[in-house]
Each structure stands twice: as structure tokens, then as C-alpha cells.
Amino acid sequence: MTRKPRAHTSRLHVALAAGVVLTMIAGDALGQDTTRRRRRTEDAKPIELTPAQVADLTKLANSRKLSVDDLVAAAKTYLPSGRHDDYVLFSSGGQSGQVFAIGVPSMRLLRSISVFTPESWQGYGFAGDNDAVRERLKINGKPVEWGDTHHPALSESGGEYDGQFLFIGDKANARLGVIDLRDWETKQIVKNPLTVSDHGAAFVTPNTDYVIEGGQYATVLGYGYATPEDYKKSYRGMVTMWKFDRAKGRIDESQSFALELPPYWQDLADAGKLASDGFFFVNSFNTEMATGGIESGKPPFEAGASQRDTDYLHIVDWKKAEKVFKDGKAKKINGFSVITMDTSAAEGILYFAPEPKSPHGVDVTPNGQYMVVAGKLDPHVTVYSIEKVKKAIADKKFSGKDDYGIPILDFDAVKEAQVELGLGPLHTQFDDKGYAYTSLFLDSAVARWSLGGEYDSKNADEPWKLVQKTPVQYNIGHLCAAEGDTVSPDGNYLISMSKWSVDRFLTTGPLLPQNFQLLDITSPGTTMPVIFDAPIGVGEPHYCQMIKADKLKSWDIYPEIGWNPHTQALDPHSPQKGKEGVVRDGSTVTVNMTAIRSHFTPEHVMLEEGDHVTWRITSTEQTKDATHGFCIGGYNINLSLEPGEFAEFEFTADKPGTYPFYCTEFCSALHLEMMGYLHIKPKAAPKADASDTKPATTASAK
Ligand code: K7E
Ligand code: CUA
């Protein structure tokens, strides 16, 4: 075989490379290639298996030890490459401080959204000094750069998820994050000025007028101090109503207020809807007001807080509370408006109903008529009727008042039903066929039970009865049904957020993933099989909400070149193409840069030691998914520049040297060439000595 002449080969390569470069400069090769378009549902043709194919499939199933149920489960969840999921699950990210978006039924992780924790891929919190993200993560001036996210809440219009915003609570620090679902980025974090930590957040009213943040561990409101001896006198609970300004896409703190509550430990909350619109409901435990202290002979918290047979469901008439707040009858604690318990009692804002026993979840049925309370230490769920509640309030059917003067509604007057389900009921979701689904933590099972009232006619089962149970693996906390918190749930998929996975996956060290299990709840008459297990190895999620994917109207690219996602508007400082460069005013320097495949302009940035630098970059890309990164090693800077995005960072050039900066996202064939140099010239020329002639590494190693 004769070799081709070298020169010829390399000329061919040069020509090919030039072609690639031209294609890259022209951009868009991917975007316009219709032959590589994704496989759509409508392109699918009906199949009919031949006997030979059935035989092959059977053989394959047997070789992989799969049952018929397994094959069916696979067929229900498998998505061919390019096919999209029907639902998006927005899950709390637990201690990761983030939110995860997961496709259903495939259970594939689509992305995380940074909220309370800096995250470098998204360039969240890696924009140098005075970073807007790090600034808003501070509490009382201290950086608090993680969160314990529990309950995500999608914005609603008329009680339906509208796909516009997502809210998420941080239990550890009593904060709320606001995410805009046009670009899936956190826009705002509000810190509750009354309390250190919370739990029942976030829940929205049916038109997202308010985002509700229920409390948990009582403290002295407004960061006060008192010893446990003064618990009853000085400690307080709270629930906060954050006013949401939809047009601005922000919580309006000046129009927000809280209700002072007794120092019971308020837990989960849910807003009324339809029949119960205008109310919300909050559970509580530790109505014993136990203060722990086993060291001094008192019962420990877990025993002290579990002595009574009932705690109090808090029933709040928030429309009345809103009026009282607007009438100026709230007082200020730490600058925040608070309606006192006396005012709530006098104005008929707050009522209690007894609830067994150390309850956890309260969930309102889709028609708004019933509130389902799950008592962790009671094998029943207790169902309350809003009609009965309203009537009992009107008829003053009280069994007494608590120590703080809040009227307690007579249990039998407001109770609709109690349904025995099993051990450790926690949370409840609903379907479209008149069933409710309750997680049983101790039983490790999901219980399906029939609702009564107007739901009675929807299913063939007797009302208020356990219908069946499906084991899950293991120790389920929350569960989440498709569109499950809306006025019209879909009733096909249900997620079991199983806390322990034990033996379900390969061992990953002593720390094991959580287990998201997908249940098919389509058929009321049969079982609810688990059809997929998804390990979640990035934090312990608590709650999630599942929205129809086609309700999300996300942007493919930012609306204008130079868009600032922090302000959600075109940024006046955004560098424009042709106007790049370095502007110096003494030692204050502005760098104006643009980025497009596969080039940063300018490629060399000349600075001097001690310069204070504001560096602005606009991505002028207009192609979907053409994301660039931008990092400077050693200065803790990394940005994500999505198409059209403007980003800015500040730093002091205090360490001289020659720093390559580069694109951290593999954006093109010439991605590695998408780089440049930052030159930071030392202030004074180094003193001449022998080491001057040595390489820099040797010199600096001294
Ligand atoms: Cu884990 Cu809603 Cu915070 Cu229950 S919560 S499990
Ligand atoms: Cu731009 Cu890689």
C-alpha cells in the first residue's frame, strides 16, 4: 500500500478545518438540521408485534429476569430518545438548598435551580465581590449559603397551576425563594424578620395573592431572647402572608404581614379554595408547650410534645386578616406588621379545631370542601368540613378557649369523618376520581381511600373508606399527584417520596440516596403499582409539585441581547457588539466584553495591580442552547451566559499575573479556543536578582 503524500493530507485537513470554522462562525448548523429533529409523539405509528418479536421479547425478558409487570412498567415509563415527558416535577432539594426539575414519567433529572446555595454551573454566586446573589443570601449581615428547602409551590390562577412562578421555603432560615419560570432562575429571596426557622412554606392562595409561610419552632418573635422558663409568656408562633405582586414577579414585603400565634409548633399549611377560599389552615403540635430539658428531669421534647390526645388545627380567615392589616390594626415587630392574638380573637380571624394527634399534613380537597389532617401518632386521618366550620363559628359552637384566648371549635361540630388508614399517616393528595392518597410513614405504604360528599358519586366505593394500600420502599414522607394541589388533579401519576432506600440501589457508602417512586394510579379497581424507582442522591427532598409540561412557557433565548436576569429587563450597561474594550478612570476599570461562538471580544484585557474592575459581558448568541461559560481561575469567578444574557462581576486585581480566562461550557468545535488572557501588571517592577531569569513557577516556589 502506498502512502499518500503528507503535504496532500495536511492540505485536506486544513480545508476540512476551515470548513468547520466557517460552519461555526455561521452559527446555526444544529438549529436548522431538520433530519436531526427530535422524535415527536405524533410521528409514532401503531405497532403490532409479530409472533417472532413476541418470542424475542419473551427471551429478553427471561434473560434479564423481568416479569410481565416489569415489562409493562418499562413500557409505561420508557421514553424513546428525543421524546418529551408529560409532566415536570418541581421538587425541593432538601439540604442542597436547591430545587430539582424531573420529567415524569421518565423520572429523568432535567436540571437543578439554585436558590439558597451558590452553584457554579449556573454561575450562581460566583460573580466576584458584591455579587448580587451572595448579598441576598446574607442574614443579619452574615453569609448563610445553604438552605433546607421543604415545600415548593407553583403559582396558581383560579386554583390551577399557571406555570409562571415557583416559590420554595427554606426551613432552616425562614426564607422564601421566588423563581420565574420563564428563565427558571431565582429572582428574589425574602427573609422572615420575625423568626429564625419555619416549616410550612410555601403554599399559595388560589390566585397567588399571597404566599403562606407557616412557622414551626416557637421563638421570641423578632429575634428576641427569653429563657425556657418564660416559654409560655414570651415565646410565640407565627404564620406569615407574603403579598405577591404578579406583574413585578416579586413579593412585596411592605404589603405583607404575619399573625402572632401561641407557642405551639405550627406545621404544614394549605390554602382553602373554591368552597373554602378566603381561609387557610395550619396544623400544630406541641400544644403541650413542652420545653424539653431532660437534663433537669423534664420529659424530653419528643415525649413532652406528644402527651395530649389532640392538638389544634388553626383555621385562619385571611380575607378578614387582610382587612385588619389594611385598616392599620397590625403592630410592628422588628419592622414587620404583625396582627396580635388579641386582635385575631376579637376580629374573628383565628379559630382552633382539636386534631388528633401530633398532626403533620393538612390538605384541602380539590373542591375546597374538606380539610384532611393526618396525625402522625393516630392511625386515622380526620376530615373537617368547611361548611361545618363556618356554621360552628356562626353558631358559636365552642368547646372553650385556649390559654391565649383563641376560641376552640367543638370537635364533633366540625368533623366530617375519620378514616382508619394505618400507621404514621403524614400527607394526602387527590385524584380526579374521588379518591385521596395518604402516605403512611411507619407502614411504608400509600393508602388510597374514598372521599364522600359530592365525590361519593364519582367512584364505586363506600365514602370515607380505605380502599387499598401499596407498599413503598421505604418510609414515605410526602407524596405528590399530578396537578395534585389544584382544583382539578389529573389522577394518573403519583410520586412516593420515600425517605429510606436501604437495599433498592447499589450502596453509595453509608450515605444512601432518597427514593422517588412513581406509582400508576390510573385504575381505581386494581392496585397502584410502583413503576419506577429514581434515586435522588443530592439532598433530601420533602415535597414536590407536578405540573403538565405544556403549561410551562419557558424562554428558549432571552428576549433581547443584553438581558439582565436579575432585573428581568434589558440592562442599560450591557456591552454592545462593536463597542467592546476597557475603560479606565484612575484605578477604576470597566471591561466591556461580548461572547459568541467561539470568541470573547476583547481577547486580551490589560489591568494593573490594585485596579478595581467591573467586568460586563453580553452573550450575543441567538441560538437555543448556545450557552457559554466564563471563568477566571484563582479569582473564584464563573458565569453562565445563556443566549442573549448580560452578566457582570466585580473584583480587585490584587494578585498580579497572566490569567487565561476561558469558556467553561463546551459550546462549539472551537470551544477550547474560546479564551483570552487577563494581564495584571505588578505595581512596581520586581527587583532585579538572579531569579529573574528563572521560570515564574520556580521563582514563586520560594
Ligand atoms: Cu418533610 Cu412537609 Cu417538611 Cu412532611 S415535611 S415528610
Ligand atoms: Cu463558549 Cu465554550
XYZ file of C-alpha atoms and ligand atoms in Angstrom:
710
model
C 0.000 0.000 0.000
C 1.409 3.337 -0.947
C 1.307 6.171 1.446
C -0.377 9.348 0.414
C 1.994 12.289 0.336
C 1.924 14.100 3.708
C 1.525 17.516 2.203
C -1.650 16.438 0.443
C -3.200 15.021 3.639
C -2.475 18.069 5.677
C -3.866 20.358 2.986
C -7.066 18.289 3.091
C -7.178 18.624 6.862
C -6.685 22.355 6.670
C -9.547 22.593 4.191
C -11.783 20.478 6.448
C -10.853 22.505 9.497
C -11.579 25.723 7.624
C -14.995 24.315 6.695
C -15.685 23.534 10.331
C -14.591 27.018 11.357
C -16.830 28.593 8.721
C -19.758 26.479 9.852
C -19.087 27.503 13.425
C -18.836 31.163 12.558
C -22.033 30.927 10.553
C -23.562 29.511 13.727
C -26.685 27.539 13.461
C -25.768 24.205 11.881
C -27.654 22.340 14.606
C -30.682 24.553 14.794
C -31.507 24.169 11.112
C -30.856 20.489 10.625
C -34.351 19.053 10.381
C -33.089 15.500 9.843
C -31.925 15.503 13.449
C -35.138 16.871 14.870
C -36.432 15.156 17.971
C -38.859 12.246 17.772
C -42.307 13.540 18.438
C -45.302 11.688 19.771
C -47.207 12.477 16.584
C -44.540 10.770 14.456
C -45.167 7.449 16.204
C -47.002 4.732 14.268
C -49.116 1.983 15.897
C -47.186 -1.248 16.329
C -48.255 -4.849 16.131
C -45.843 -7.433 17.472
C -45.245 -10.444 15.252
C -45.029 -13.880 16.909
C -41.280 -13.796 16.281
C -40.972 -10.421 18.040
C -43.060 -11.683 20.951
C -40.741 -14.656 21.224
C -37.683 -12.366 21.149
C -39.144 -10.074 23.758
C -40.026 -13.024 25.977
C -36.491 -14.349 25.650
C -35.021 -10.961 26.502
C -37.323 -10.588 29.493
C -36.341 -14.009 30.759
C -32.655 -13.390 30.257
C -32.967 -10.188 32.321
C -35.275 -11.888 34.856
C -38.132 -9.492 34.149
C -41.749 -10.281 34.926
C -44.709 -9.268 32.785
C -45.401 -6.479 35.310
C -41.843 -5.265 34.854
C -42.280 -5.136 31.072
C -45.493 -3.180 31.478
C -43.828 -0.798 33.941
C -40.975 -0.279 31.495
C -43.407 0.433 28.678
C -45.222 2.974 30.875
C -42.106 4.902 31.784
C -39.597 4.462 28.963
C -39.207 7.479 26.717
C -37.516 6.987 23.353
C -34.614 9.363 22.733
C -35.984 12.764 21.846
C -39.479 12.184 23.195
C -40.561 14.568 25.934
C -42.139 13.876 29.302
C -45.786 14.728 30.008
C -45.135 16.380 33.368
C -42.450 18.286 35.166
C -41.955 17.561 38.839
C -40.569 20.511 40.786
C -39.009 19.001 43.850
C -37.493 20.572 46.889
C -33.792 19.839 47.037
C -33.677 19.417 50.800
C -30.365 20.388 52.334
C -28.915 21.169 48.910
C -30.902 24.403 49.138
C -31.988 23.986 45.520
C -34.995 22.895 43.503
C -34.840 19.933 41.137
C -36.882 19.591 37.962
C -37.609 15.997 36.984
C -39.529 14.681 33.975
C -42.475 12.342 34.562
C -42.961 9.508 33.705
C -39.313 9.019 32.754
C -38.089 10.352 36.165
C -35.063 11.858 34.459
C -33.452 14.804 36.186
C -33.784 17.793 33.847
C -31.917 20.364 35.876
C -31.483 21.917 39.277
C -32.376 25.517 40.034
C -30.137 27.301 42.511
C -31.987 29.120 45.242
C -30.262 29.220 48.622
C -26.909 27.667 47.745
C -24.309 29.027 45.345
C -23.861 26.704 42.384
C -21.090 27.066 39.908
C -22.579 25.584 36.735
C -25.339 28.161 36.812
C -22.833 30.863 37.787
C -24.973 31.386 40.881
C -22.893 33.197 43.453
C -19.605 33.158 41.537
C -19.561 36.743 40.298
C -16.751 38.119 42.426
C -17.105 40.871 45.045
C -20.521 42.353 45.891
C -22.161 39.511 43.998
C -25.920 40.180 43.977
C -26.576 36.505 44.773
C -24.206 36.350 47.761
C -25.567 39.671 49.008
C -29.133 38.444 49.062
C -28.093 35.226 50.816
C -26.890 37.223 53.839
C -28.948 37.195 57.027
C -28.272 39.976 59.523
C -25.069 40.640 57.611
C -23.839 37.033 57.849
C -23.470 34.824 54.783
C -25.929 31.914 55.023
C -25.148 29.998 51.881
C -27.345 26.955 52.117
C -30.980 26.230 52.797
C -33.151 23.329 53.875
C -35.794 23.512 51.173
C -39.076 21.786 52.005
C -42.156 22.846 50.092
C -42.236 24.156 46.554
C -45.436 25.873 45.439
C -46.334 26.636 41.848
C -48.216 29.859 41.232
C -51.922 29.380 40.632
C -54.658 31.179 38.754
C -58.159 30.176 39.701
C -56.780 27.250 41.672
C -54.885 25.816 38.684
C -51.113 25.793 38.289
C -50.372 28.522 35.753
C -46.705 27.692 35.153
C -45.464 31.240 35.802
C -43.680 31.189 39.150
C -42.364 28.783 41.708
C -41.883 29.505 45.408
C -39.801 27.480 47.819
C -39.332 27.670 51.582
C -36.066 27.334 53.498
C -36.895 25.725 56.808
C -33.519 26.331 58.441
C -33.542 30.088 57.928
C -37.202 31.069 57.430
C -36.730 32.323 53.899
C -38.708 32.158 50.700
C -37.273 31.989 47.204
C -39.138 33.274 44.159
C -38.317 31.619 40.833
C -39.515 32.976 37.483
C -40.382 30.029 35.249
C -39.675 31.956 32.070
C -35.971 31.502 32.667
C -36.012 29.160 35.695
C -33.907 31.486 37.790
C -34.293 32.700 41.339
C -35.305 36.341 41.351
C -35.835 37.093 44.995
C -35.189 35.764 48.451
C -37.131 37.188 51.378
C -36.127 36.581 54.968
C -38.777 36.464 57.660
C -37.782 39.145 60.186
C -39.789 37.520 62.988
C -38.354 34.062 63.273
C -35.164 32.091 62.837
C -36.649 29.000 61.178
C -40.026 27.938 59.804
C -41.605 24.931 58.176
C -44.971 25.389 56.464
C -43.688 27.243 53.405
C -44.519 27.756 50.676
C -48.260 27.498 49.952
C -50.215 29.849 47.731
C -53.752 31.178 47.776
C -55.751 30.175 44.670
C -54.781 33.277 42.674
C -51.346 33.657 44.251
C -52.344 36.867 46.014
C -50.344 35.572 48.949
C -47.617 33.067 49.604
C -48.108 31.498 53.020
C -45.231 30.739 55.347
C -46.189 28.709 58.399
C -43.795 28.604 61.315
C -42.508 25.792 63.456
C -40.288 26.118 66.471
C -41.555 28.995 68.614
C -39.110 31.741 69.494
C -39.335 35.274 70.772
C -40.607 36.993 67.631
C -38.232 39.431 66.019
C -35.034 37.770 67.246
C -35.749 38.414 70.923
C -34.398 36.485 73.908
C -36.097 34.619 76.739
C -35.212 31.513 78.758
C -37.322 28.325 78.606
C -38.880 29.283 81.971
C -40.562 32.157 80.142
C -41.726 29.960 77.277
C -45.473 30.454 77.734
C -45.130 34.159 78.338
C -42.581 35.172 75.757
C -42.239 32.547 73.029
C -44.595 32.769 70.068
C -45.503 31.024 66.871
C -46.427 32.783 63.675
C -47.769 32.438 60.173
C -46.807 34.990 57.539
C -48.750 36.086 54.463
C -46.344 37.351 51.834
C -48.066 39.547 49.276
C -47.124 38.560 45.747
C -47.027 41.189 43.024
C -47.504 39.135 39.890
C -46.809 41.990 37.471
C -43.438 42.628 39.108
C -42.845 38.954 39.756
C -41.776 39.795 43.305
C -43.011 39.503 46.851
C -43.957 42.949 48.169
C -42.652 42.973 51.732
C -44.391 46.266 52.548
C -47.791 44.705 51.848
C -47.020 41.509 53.771
C -47.963 40.732 57.341
C -47.950 37.984 59.926
C -50.267 36.606 62.576
C -48.894 36.160 66.055
C -49.771 32.650 67.276
C -49.423 30.748 70.542
C -46.114 28.989 71.032
C -47.414 25.715 69.658
C -45.254 24.396 66.904
C -47.133 25.264 63.754
C -46.533 22.800 60.997
C -47.829 22.411 57.472
C -50.370 24.737 55.947
C -52.718 24.664 52.992
C -54.861 27.377 51.469
C -58.564 26.933 51.022
C -60.019 27.020 47.510
C -63.497 27.167 45.973
C -65.769 26.350 48.953
C -63.043 27.329 51.430
C -61.494 30.215 49.503
C -60.549 33.013 51.886
C -59.351 30.613 54.573
C -56.144 28.794 55.175
C -55.313 26.037 57.592
C -52.233 25.332 59.656
C -51.521 22.286 61.797
C -49.735 22.409 65.079
C -48.121 20.075 67.561
C -46.579 20.590 70.959
C -49.708 22.317 72.198
C -48.316 20.893 75.458
C -45.750 23.704 75.212
C -43.110 21.262 76.361
C -39.745 22.886 76.796
C -37.591 19.779 76.964
C -34.661 19.697 79.315
C -34.272 16.031 80.227
C -31.040 17.087 81.947
C -33.138 18.809 84.617
C -35.641 15.986 84.954
C -38.258 17.164 82.464
C -39.576 14.947 79.687
C -37.500 15.191 76.521
C -39.070 17.087 73.634
C -40.275 14.035 71.752
C -42.202 12.775 74.795
C -43.235 16.142 76.202
C -44.634 17.288 72.879
C -46.702 14.116 72.423
C -48.676 13.876 75.667
C -52.029 15.284 74.672
C -54.539 13.386 72.590
C -55.271 16.398 70.449
C -53.509 19.466 69.115
C -55.031 22.409 67.270
C -55.854 22.872 63.623
C -55.509 26.643 63.086
C -58.312 27.989 60.914
C -57.472 31.450 59.576
C -59.893 33.755 57.790
C -57.219 35.509 55.750
C -59.582 37.874 53.981
C -60.509 39.268 57.409
C -56.843 39.355 58.384
C -56.021 41.279 55.203
C -58.691 43.840 56.017
C -57.458 44.248 59.593
C -53.923 44.755 58.273
C -55.094 47.309 55.697
C -57.066 49.123 58.381
C -53.790 49.680 60.195
C -54.581 47.440 63.156
C -51.326 45.487 62.974
C -48.378 46.301 65.197
C -44.744 46.246 64.183
C -42.211 43.719 65.401
C -38.720 44.170 64.018
C -40.232 46.459 61.399
C -42.742 43.857 60.195
C -46.532 44.072 60.518
C -47.987 41.545 62.965
C -51.612 41.013 63.926
C -51.614 40.119 67.621
C -53.535 37.172 69.048
C -55.849 39.562 70.896
C -56.771 41.275 67.627
C -57.209 37.911 65.865
C -59.540 36.712 68.634
C -61.504 39.986 68.729
C -61.883 40.225 64.940
C -62.757 36.562 64.376
C -59.646 35.875 62.311
C -58.393 32.775 64.100
C -60.153 29.649 65.380
C -58.875 26.318 66.552
C -60.282 22.845 65.999
C -58.992 19.888 68.007
C -56.992 17.454 65.868
C -55.558 14.091 66.815
C -52.629 13.543 67.409
C -49.380 15.398 66.724
C -50.602 16.031 63.179
C -48.284 16.707 60.270
C -50.062 17.306 56.955
C -53.223 19.294 56.284
C -54.539 19.066 52.738
C -57.627 20.628 51.216
C -59.687 18.556 48.775
C -59.879 19.856 45.176
C -63.422 21.195 45.681
C -62.286 23.002 48.806
C -64.913 21.376 50.965
C -62.773 19.210 53.206
C -59.549 19.577 55.105
C -57.727 16.307 55.666
C -55.471 16.180 58.698
C -53.035 13.329 59.189
C -51.992 12.730 62.795
C -48.590 11.087 62.909
C -49.483 9.189 66.080
C -53.051 8.336 65.107
C -53.959 5.605 62.598
C -56.744 7.780 61.198
C -56.953 10.808 59.036
C -59.503 13.310 60.302
C -61.656 15.084 57.752
C -63.118 18.518 58.559
C -65.877 20.194 56.585
C -65.634 23.890 55.769
C -69.426 24.165 55.806
C -69.462 22.762 59.324
C -66.623 25.060 60.352
C -68.465 28.119 59.064
C -71.679 27.015 60.772
C -69.935 26.259 64.064
C -68.336 29.720 64.007
C -71.710 31.347 63.262
C -73.452 29.297 65.955
C -70.564 29.818 68.406
C -70.177 26.085 68.943
C -67.061 26.297 71.050
C -65.670 23.801 73.497
C -63.645 26.527 75.189
C -60.702 28.819 74.659
C -57.010 28.080 74.793
C -54.641 29.821 77.231
C -54.288 32.726 74.808
C -57.983 33.376 74.340
C -58.408 31.729 70.940
C -61.812 30.016 70.613
C -61.746 26.238 70.138
C -64.465 24.857 67.888
C -66.333 21.815 69.111
C -64.692 18.782 67.500
C -67.912 16.929 66.704
C -69.428 20.060 65.200
C -66.690 20.430 62.578
C -65.595 16.834 61.964
C -66.931 15.180 58.832
C -65.257 11.776 59.088
C -62.339 9.807 60.434
C -60.829 7.208 58.185
C -58.616 4.475 59.582
C -55.668 4.003 57.251
C -52.683 2.588 59.092
C -49.572 3.670 60.925
C -47.941 7.053 60.632
C -50.175 8.985 58.229
C -48.406 12.142 57.056
C -49.652 13.775 53.876
C -52.596 13.498 51.475
C -53.086 14.065 47.768
C -56.063 13.680 45.441
C -57.058 12.376 42.023
C -59.870 13.079 39.549
C -61.964 10.057 40.569
C -62.934 10.894 44.118
C -60.013 9.261 45.885
C -57.480 10.546 48.314
C -53.967 9.158 48.797
C -52.237 9.315 52.137
C -48.628 8.480 52.908
C -48.090 6.075 55.793
C -44.580 6.606 57.112
C -44.486 3.724 59.589
C -46.340 1.294 57.347
C -44.166 2.293 54.359
C -47.251 2.396 52.185
C -49.551 4.608 50.174
C -53.204 4.311 51.185
C -55.955 5.004 48.683
C -59.277 5.917 50.238
C -62.620 7.159 49.020
C -63.898 10.670 49.595
C -67.507 11.413 50.476
C -69.814 14.307 49.844
C -70.027 15.300 46.193
C -67.186 12.866 45.461
C -69.343 9.930 46.556
C -70.920 9.597 43.131
C -67.549 9.670 41.369
C -66.420 6.243 42.477
C -67.943 2.884 43.224
C -66.641 2.694 46.772
C -68.372 3.491 50.015
C -67.424 7.011 51.178
C -64.630 7.648 53.687
C -63.197 4.126 53.428
C -59.732 2.717 52.930
C -59.723 1.027 49.506
C -56.237 -0.361 49.189
C -52.598 0.039 50.158
C -49.461 -0.243 48.088
C -46.128 -0.864 49.827
C -43.333 1.565 49.013
C -39.630 1.358 49.786
C -39.324 2.787 52.377
C -40.736 5.227 54.932
C -42.627 7.571 52.679
C -42.832 11.235 53.668
C -44.761 13.393 51.233
C -46.474 12.142 48.139
C -47.353 14.124 45.073
C -50.046 13.546 42.481
C -50.160 15.038 39.001
C -51.619 18.558 39.356
C -52.370 17.275 42.848
C -52.855 20.574 44.711
C -55.128 22.133 42.120
C -58.905 22.234 41.820
C -58.634 19.547 39.099
C -55.981 16.882 39.718
C -55.143 14.579 36.806
C -55.172 11.232 38.586
C -52.581 9.299 36.634
C -49.201 9.591 38.328
C -48.249 9.720 41.969
C -44.784 10.109 43.452
C -43.862 8.461 46.711
C -41.053 10.459 48.269
C -39.527 7.553 50.111
C -37.062 8.636 52.768
C -35.095 5.431 53.117
C -33.837 3.407 50.158
C -31.896 0.764 52.157
C -31.466 -2.033 49.585
C -33.057 -0.523 46.470
C -29.866 0.700 44.798
C -26.178 -0.057 44.771
C -24.611 1.039 48.020
C -23.089 4.508 47.879
C -21.320 4.433 51.206
C -23.147 4.889 54.477
C -24.993 7.853 52.912
C -27.694 6.476 50.639
C -29.921 8.284 48.160
C -33.577 9.058 48.719
C -36.003 7.101 46.571
C -38.596 8.777 44.374
C -41.029 6.057 43.380
C -43.521 6.536 40.600
C -46.916 4.900 41.113
C -49.504 4.383 38.415
C -52.827 5.359 39.991
C -54.855 5.288 36.778
C -57.135 2.357 37.574
C -59.256 2.668 40.705
C -60.245 -1.006 40.762
C -56.792 -2.551 40.695
C -53.547 -1.957 42.501
C -51.363 1.129 42.271
C -48.140 -0.448 41.084
C -44.748 1.153 41.634
C -43.459 1.514 38.074
C -40.163 3.312 38.585
C -37.559 3.942 41.278
C -35.441 7.093 40.909
C -32.536 7.567 43.305
C -32.132 11.169 44.416
C -28.569 11.473 45.625
C -28.309 15.230 46.043
C -30.192 16.089 49.222
C -33.338 15.021 50.998
C -36.338 16.474 49.185
C -39.513 16.942 51.201
C -42.233 17.937 48.842
C -42.777 18.361 45.130
C -45.479 19.521 42.760
C -46.186 18.047 39.344
C -47.347 20.294 36.520
C -48.389 19.462 32.961
C -45.330 20.173 30.861
C -47.247 22.146 28.246
C -48.220 24.759 30.851
C -44.604 25.875 31.094
C -43.808 28.634 28.625
C -40.094 28.934 29.113
C -37.895 31.168 27.016
C -35.563 29.492 24.514
C -33.332 32.554 24.462
C -33.536 35.816 26.371
C -35.956 38.308 24.772
C -33.260 40.859 23.899
C -29.494 40.824 23.536
C -28.152 42.185 26.817
C -30.913 40.875 29.085
C -30.240 41.024 32.803
C -31.942 38.071 34.539
C -31.682 39.792 37.954
C -33.874 42.673 36.804
C -35.623 40.665 34.090
C -35.065 43.554 31.655
C -32.597 44.798 29.065
C -29.609 46.091 31.005
C -28.501 49.663 30.239
C -24.880 48.631 30.930
C -24.902 45.738 28.539
C -21.846 45.889 26.236
C -22.799 46.079 22.590
C -21.114 44.449 19.644
C -18.523 46.837 18.227
C -18.273 48.782 21.499
C -16.110 46.303 23.395
C -12.998 47.348 25.254
C -11.509 48.552 28.517
C -12.444 51.929 30.005
C -10.130 53.285 32.678
C -10.729 56.035 35.190
C -7.722 56.075 37.509
C -7.679 52.610 39.036
C -11.372 52.074 38.368
C -11.738 49.974 35.284
C -14.712 48.756 33.285
C -14.311 45.852 30.909
C -16.935 45.624 28.168
C -16.967 42.224 26.541
C -19.146 40.245 24.185
C -19.270 36.486 23.745
C -20.354 34.452 20.735
C -19.124 31.161 19.321
C -16.183 30.863 19.642
C -14.835 34.169 20.732
C -14.612 36.650 23.568
C -14.039 40.257 22.490
C -11.599 41.626 23.626
C -9.235 38.672 23.820
C -6.617 40.485 25.885
C -7.514 42.543 28.913
C -4.709 44.659 30.362
C -5.026 45.627 34.026
C -2.749 46.866 36.739
C -2.334 45.506 40.223
C -4.838 47.140 42.570
C -7.328 48.034 39.844
C -10.917 47.770 40.845
C -12.683 46.118 37.969
C -16.289 45.913 36.836
C -16.444 43.369 34.075
C -19.514 43.180 31.876
C -20.254 40.509 29.325
C -23.101 40.176 26.866
C -23.725 36.947 25.055
C -24.851 37.956 21.584
C -25.941 34.401 20.795
C -29.427 33.962 19.371
C -29.430 30.174 19.076
C -31.255 27.931 21.533
C -28.862 26.133 23.905
C -25.784 28.064 22.737
C -24.605 28.642 26.311
C -21.142 29.880 27.173
C -19.370 29.919 30.488
C -16.764 32.406 31.616
C -14.219 31.754 34.310
C -11.102 33.301 35.732
C -9.071 30.761 37.668
C -7.869 31.863 41.072
C -10.421 34.674 41.349
C -13.398 32.421 42.134
C -15.328 33.655 39.126
C -17.577 31.588 36.919
C -20.557 32.751 34.915
C -23.135 31.027 32.811
C -24.005 33.103 29.781
C -27.184 31.935 28.187
C -28.161 33.220 24.732
C -28.734 36.971 24.982
C -27.749 37.165 28.656
C -25.879 40.038 30.244
C -23.724 39.299 33.281
C -21.472 41.428 35.393
C -18.891 40.854 38.091
C -16.547 42.913 40.194
C -13.185 42.166 41.698
C -9.968 43.815 42.779
C -6.979 42.795 40.724
C -4.847 42.213 43.803
C -2.776 39.283 42.557
C -0.722 40.183 39.520
C -0.026 37.672 36.818
C -1.159 36.356 33.492
C -4.535 34.656 33.744
C -6.138 32.750 30.948
C -9.896 33.168 31.023
C -11.982 30.662 29.147
C -15.424 29.405 28.264
C -16.456 26.595 30.644
C -19.300 25.218 28.523
C -18.420 23.004 25.551
C -20.165 25.233 23.033
C -18.560 24.514 19.686
C -15.799 22.641 17.928
C -13.560 25.592 18.747
C -14.727 25.832 22.354
C -11.202 25.267 23.627
C -10.117 28.275 21.614
C -12.840 30.403 23.193
C -10.467 32.040 25.620
C -8.305 35.052 26.227
C -5.771 36.477 28.638
C -6.175 38.773 31.580
C -2.873 40.511 32.231
C -2.462 42.070 35.660
C 0.728 44.064 35.658
C 2.562 44.214 39.009
C 2.628 47.676 40.570
C 6.379 48.012 40.893
C 8.764 46.171 38.632
C 10.247 43.206 40.556
C 13.735 43.861 41.948
C 16.385 42.549 39.663
C 18.010 39.405 41.039
C 19.175 36.096 39.720
C 15.756 34.502 39.892
C 14.544 36.908 37.183
C 15.905 34.592 34.601
C 14.188 31.541 36.063
C 10.704 30.457 35.063
C 7.936 32.050 37.126
C 6.960 28.789 38.823
C 10.433 28.356 40.258
C 10.524 31.941 41.464
C 7.152 31.736 43.169
C 8.006 28.441 44.825
C 10.491 30.117 47.140
Cu -40.707 16.527 55.336
Cu -43.738 18.698 54.539
Cu -41.168 19.468 55.652
Cu -43.618 16.056 55.778
S -42.268 17.747 55.581
S -42.299 14.421 55.358
Cu -18.191 29.131 24.502
Cu -17.313 27.111 25.050
